[in-house]
XYZ file of C-alpha atoms in Angstrom:
241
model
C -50.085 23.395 -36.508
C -50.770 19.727 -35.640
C -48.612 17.408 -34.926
C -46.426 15.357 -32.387
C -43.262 15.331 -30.896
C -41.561 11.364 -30.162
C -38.737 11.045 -27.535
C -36.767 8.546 -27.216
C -34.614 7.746 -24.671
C -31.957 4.587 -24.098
C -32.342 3.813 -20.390
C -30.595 0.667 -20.982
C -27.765 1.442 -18.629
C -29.939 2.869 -16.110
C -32.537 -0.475 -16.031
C -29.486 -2.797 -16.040
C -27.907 -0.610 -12.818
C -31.125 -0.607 -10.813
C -30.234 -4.730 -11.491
C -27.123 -4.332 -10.348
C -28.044 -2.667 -7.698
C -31.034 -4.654 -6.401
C -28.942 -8.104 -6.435
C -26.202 -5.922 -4.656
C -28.571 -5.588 -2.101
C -29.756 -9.495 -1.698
C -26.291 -10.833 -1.704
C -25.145 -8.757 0.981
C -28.211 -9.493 2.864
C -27.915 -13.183 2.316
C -24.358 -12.936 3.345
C -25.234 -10.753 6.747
C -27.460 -13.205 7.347
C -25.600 -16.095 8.067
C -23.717 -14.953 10.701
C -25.905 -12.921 12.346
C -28.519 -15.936 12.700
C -25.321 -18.626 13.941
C -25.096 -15.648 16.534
C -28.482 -15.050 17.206
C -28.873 -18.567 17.622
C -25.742 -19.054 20.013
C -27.285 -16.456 22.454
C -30.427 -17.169 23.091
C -29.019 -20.974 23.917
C -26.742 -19.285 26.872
C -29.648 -17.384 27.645
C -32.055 -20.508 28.910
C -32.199 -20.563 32.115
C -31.760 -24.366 32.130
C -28.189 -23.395 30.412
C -25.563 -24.757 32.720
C -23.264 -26.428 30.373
C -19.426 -24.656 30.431
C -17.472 -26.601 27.733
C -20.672 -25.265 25.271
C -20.565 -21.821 26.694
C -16.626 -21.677 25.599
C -17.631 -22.939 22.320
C -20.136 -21.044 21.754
C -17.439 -18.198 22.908
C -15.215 -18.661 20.464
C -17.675 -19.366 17.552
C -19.051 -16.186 18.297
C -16.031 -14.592 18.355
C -15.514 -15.639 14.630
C -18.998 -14.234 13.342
C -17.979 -11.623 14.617
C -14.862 -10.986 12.600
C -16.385 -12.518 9.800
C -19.597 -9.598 9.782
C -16.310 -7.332 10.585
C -15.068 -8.590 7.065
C -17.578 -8.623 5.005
C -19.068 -4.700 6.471
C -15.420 -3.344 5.464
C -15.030 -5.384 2.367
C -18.934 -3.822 1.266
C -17.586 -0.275 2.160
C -14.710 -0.424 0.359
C -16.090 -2.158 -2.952
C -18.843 0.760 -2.537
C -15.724 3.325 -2.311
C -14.195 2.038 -5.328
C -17.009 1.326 -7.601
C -17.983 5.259 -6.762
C -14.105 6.391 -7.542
C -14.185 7.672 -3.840
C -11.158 5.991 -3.188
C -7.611 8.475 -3.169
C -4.609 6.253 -4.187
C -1.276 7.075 -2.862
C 0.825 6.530 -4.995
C 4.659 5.909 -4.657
C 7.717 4.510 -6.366
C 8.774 1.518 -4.872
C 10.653 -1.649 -5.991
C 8.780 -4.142 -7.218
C 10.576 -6.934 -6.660
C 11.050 -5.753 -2.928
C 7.300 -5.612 -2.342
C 6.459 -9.487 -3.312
C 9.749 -10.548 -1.134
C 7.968 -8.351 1.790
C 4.298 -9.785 0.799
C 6.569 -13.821 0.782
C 7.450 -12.947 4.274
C 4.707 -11.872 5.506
C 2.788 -15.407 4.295
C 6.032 -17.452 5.444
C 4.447 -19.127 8.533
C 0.955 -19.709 5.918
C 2.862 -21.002 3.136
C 4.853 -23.341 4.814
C 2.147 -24.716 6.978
C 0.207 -25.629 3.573
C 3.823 -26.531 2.347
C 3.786 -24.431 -0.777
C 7.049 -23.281 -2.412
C 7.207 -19.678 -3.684
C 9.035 -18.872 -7.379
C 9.714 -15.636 -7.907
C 10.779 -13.957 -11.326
C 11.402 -10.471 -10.891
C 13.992 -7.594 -12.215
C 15.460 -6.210 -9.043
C 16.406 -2.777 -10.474
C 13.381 -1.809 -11.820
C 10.335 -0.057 -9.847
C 6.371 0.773 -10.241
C 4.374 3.753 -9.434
C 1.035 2.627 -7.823
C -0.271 2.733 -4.223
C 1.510 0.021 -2.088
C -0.863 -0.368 0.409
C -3.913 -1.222 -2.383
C -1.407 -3.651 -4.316
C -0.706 -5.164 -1.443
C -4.451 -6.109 -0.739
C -5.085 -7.539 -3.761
C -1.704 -9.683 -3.638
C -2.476 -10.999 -0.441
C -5.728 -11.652 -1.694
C -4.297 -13.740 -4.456
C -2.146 -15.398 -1.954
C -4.759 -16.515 0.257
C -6.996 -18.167 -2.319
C -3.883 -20.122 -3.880
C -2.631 -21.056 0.060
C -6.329 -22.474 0.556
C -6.445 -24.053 -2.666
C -2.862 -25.518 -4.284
C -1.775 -26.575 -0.801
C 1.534 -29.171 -1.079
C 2.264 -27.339 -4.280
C 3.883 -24.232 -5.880
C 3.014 -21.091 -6.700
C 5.073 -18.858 -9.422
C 4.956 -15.042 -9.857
C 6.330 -13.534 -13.356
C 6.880 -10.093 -13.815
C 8.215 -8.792 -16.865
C 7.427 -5.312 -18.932
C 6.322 -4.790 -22.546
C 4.812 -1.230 -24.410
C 4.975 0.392 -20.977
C 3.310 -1.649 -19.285
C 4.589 -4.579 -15.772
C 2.733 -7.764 -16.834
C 2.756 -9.888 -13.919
C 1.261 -13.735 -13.868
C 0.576 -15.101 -10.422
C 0.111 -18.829 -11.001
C -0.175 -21.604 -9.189
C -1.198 -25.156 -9.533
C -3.186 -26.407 -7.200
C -6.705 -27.360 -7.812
C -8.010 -25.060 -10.725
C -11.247 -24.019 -11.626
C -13.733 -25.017 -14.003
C -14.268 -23.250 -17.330
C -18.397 -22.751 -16.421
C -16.961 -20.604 -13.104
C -14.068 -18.159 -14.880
C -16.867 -15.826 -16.251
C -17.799 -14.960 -12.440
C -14.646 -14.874 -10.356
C -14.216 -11.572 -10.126
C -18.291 -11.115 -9.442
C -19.339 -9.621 -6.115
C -20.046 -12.736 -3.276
C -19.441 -15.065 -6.126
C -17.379 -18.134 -4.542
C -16.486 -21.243 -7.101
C -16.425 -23.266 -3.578
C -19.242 -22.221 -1.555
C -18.604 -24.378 1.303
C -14.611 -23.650 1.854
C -14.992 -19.919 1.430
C -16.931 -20.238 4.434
C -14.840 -22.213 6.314
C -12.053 -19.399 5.229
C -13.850 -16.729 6.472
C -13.732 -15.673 2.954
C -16.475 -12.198 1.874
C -16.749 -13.144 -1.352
C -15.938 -9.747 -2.425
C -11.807 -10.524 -2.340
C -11.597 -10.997 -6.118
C -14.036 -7.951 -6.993
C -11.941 -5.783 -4.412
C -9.258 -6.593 -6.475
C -10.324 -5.730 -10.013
C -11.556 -2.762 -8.787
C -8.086 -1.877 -7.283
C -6.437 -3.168 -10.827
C -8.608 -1.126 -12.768
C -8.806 2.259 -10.278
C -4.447 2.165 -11.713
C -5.320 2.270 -14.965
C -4.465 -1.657 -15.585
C -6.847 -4.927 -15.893
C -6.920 -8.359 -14.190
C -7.659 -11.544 -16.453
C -7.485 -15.566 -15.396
C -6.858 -18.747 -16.837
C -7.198 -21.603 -15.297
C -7.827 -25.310 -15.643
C -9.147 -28.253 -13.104
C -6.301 -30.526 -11.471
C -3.763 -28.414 -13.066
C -3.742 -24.745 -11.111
C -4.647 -21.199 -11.761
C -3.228 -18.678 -13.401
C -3.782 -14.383 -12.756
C -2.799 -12.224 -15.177
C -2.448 -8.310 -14.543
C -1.173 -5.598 -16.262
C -0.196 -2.018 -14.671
C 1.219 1.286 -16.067
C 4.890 0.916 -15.938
């Protein structure tokens, strides 16, 4: 018998992980770098023996001190993402009031939101609750917090919760600065930051938005924005009742 046999395989997924993967690798390693070369840097200034200079040495103390946190961040914001795009992460689910948790998360940002003089609307059922892991939720509220306290500062920020085929749709929107229409396709991308230079400033990973899809979307739910320049942003989730 002569002949041949063909096989053909789709490895279309697999070439476009390896991707994935590789540019994984290069933006953390362009992040690392930064502040582990202003640290590098720092050091081996101290370290001249001609170095006798103690208002620089504080300085250089303190700024330190912040790389530090900041490789701190970014380290357990890579684990994490890693732990979550592998489905390695348990949730612990409870019952709790909704409503209940974003007066807790409001307090918690009190001394933040008033300092950037941002007023807080809240539109919530009291005597309903949710089934998800608090501690998770929380992160990505907070996160959503933080970038509209950086961003819509003198302004307002609204949170709508209301529930539809079994499901808590909840809108976090503010309206501070917005974001262009070319930038809403990445947001939720790994390092991606629509303002390079303030995210740095922030202290910011660039992983806070991907955390937070991943957390959505580990529930069972999704994350979506909207958003516009000059006239704010707007988040829009969706969980499992």
């Amino acid at each position: 018998y002569d002949g041949c046999m063909i096989i053909m395989q789709d490895v279309t997924r697999l070439v476009d992980g390896e991707r994935m993967q590789q540019r994984f690798i290069a933006d953390a390693s362009h992040e690392l770098k930064t502040p582990i070369a202003s640290i590098k840097g720092m050091i081996e200034i101290i370290n001249r023996d001609d170095f006798n200079d103690d208002q620089t040495l504080e300085e250089f103390l303190a700024q330190i001190q912040i790389e530090s946190s900041r490789l701190e961040t970014i380290v357990d914001d890579l684990l994490l993402q890693s732990k979550l795009t592998a489905d390695k992460v348990h949730l612990e689910k409870t019952e709790f009031n909704l409503k209940q948790f974003f007066d807790g998360l409001i307090y918690e940002k009190r001394r933040e939101l008033h300092q950037s003089n941002i007023e807080v609307v809240l539109n919530c059922p009291s005597d309903v609750t949710i089934e998800a892991d608090h501690f998770r939720l929380n992160q990505v509220f907070t996160n959503l917090f933080n970038n509209a306290i950086n961003y819509a500062k003198g302004g307002r920020i609204k949170i709508d919760c209301d529930i539809s085929r079994d499901k808590w749709n909840i809108q976090f929107k503010d309206n501070g600065a917005g974001m262009d229409e070319a930038v809403l396709p990445h947001v939720f991308e790994r390092f991606y930051r629509g303002d390079e230079s303030r995210g740095r400033e922030n202290g910011s990973s660039g992983l806070g938005l991907a955390i937070s899809k991943s957390i959505i979307e580990a529930h069972g739910g999704s994350i979506d924005v909207e958003s516009t320049v000059g006239k704010g942003t707007n988040f829009k989730i969706k969980l499992k009742s």
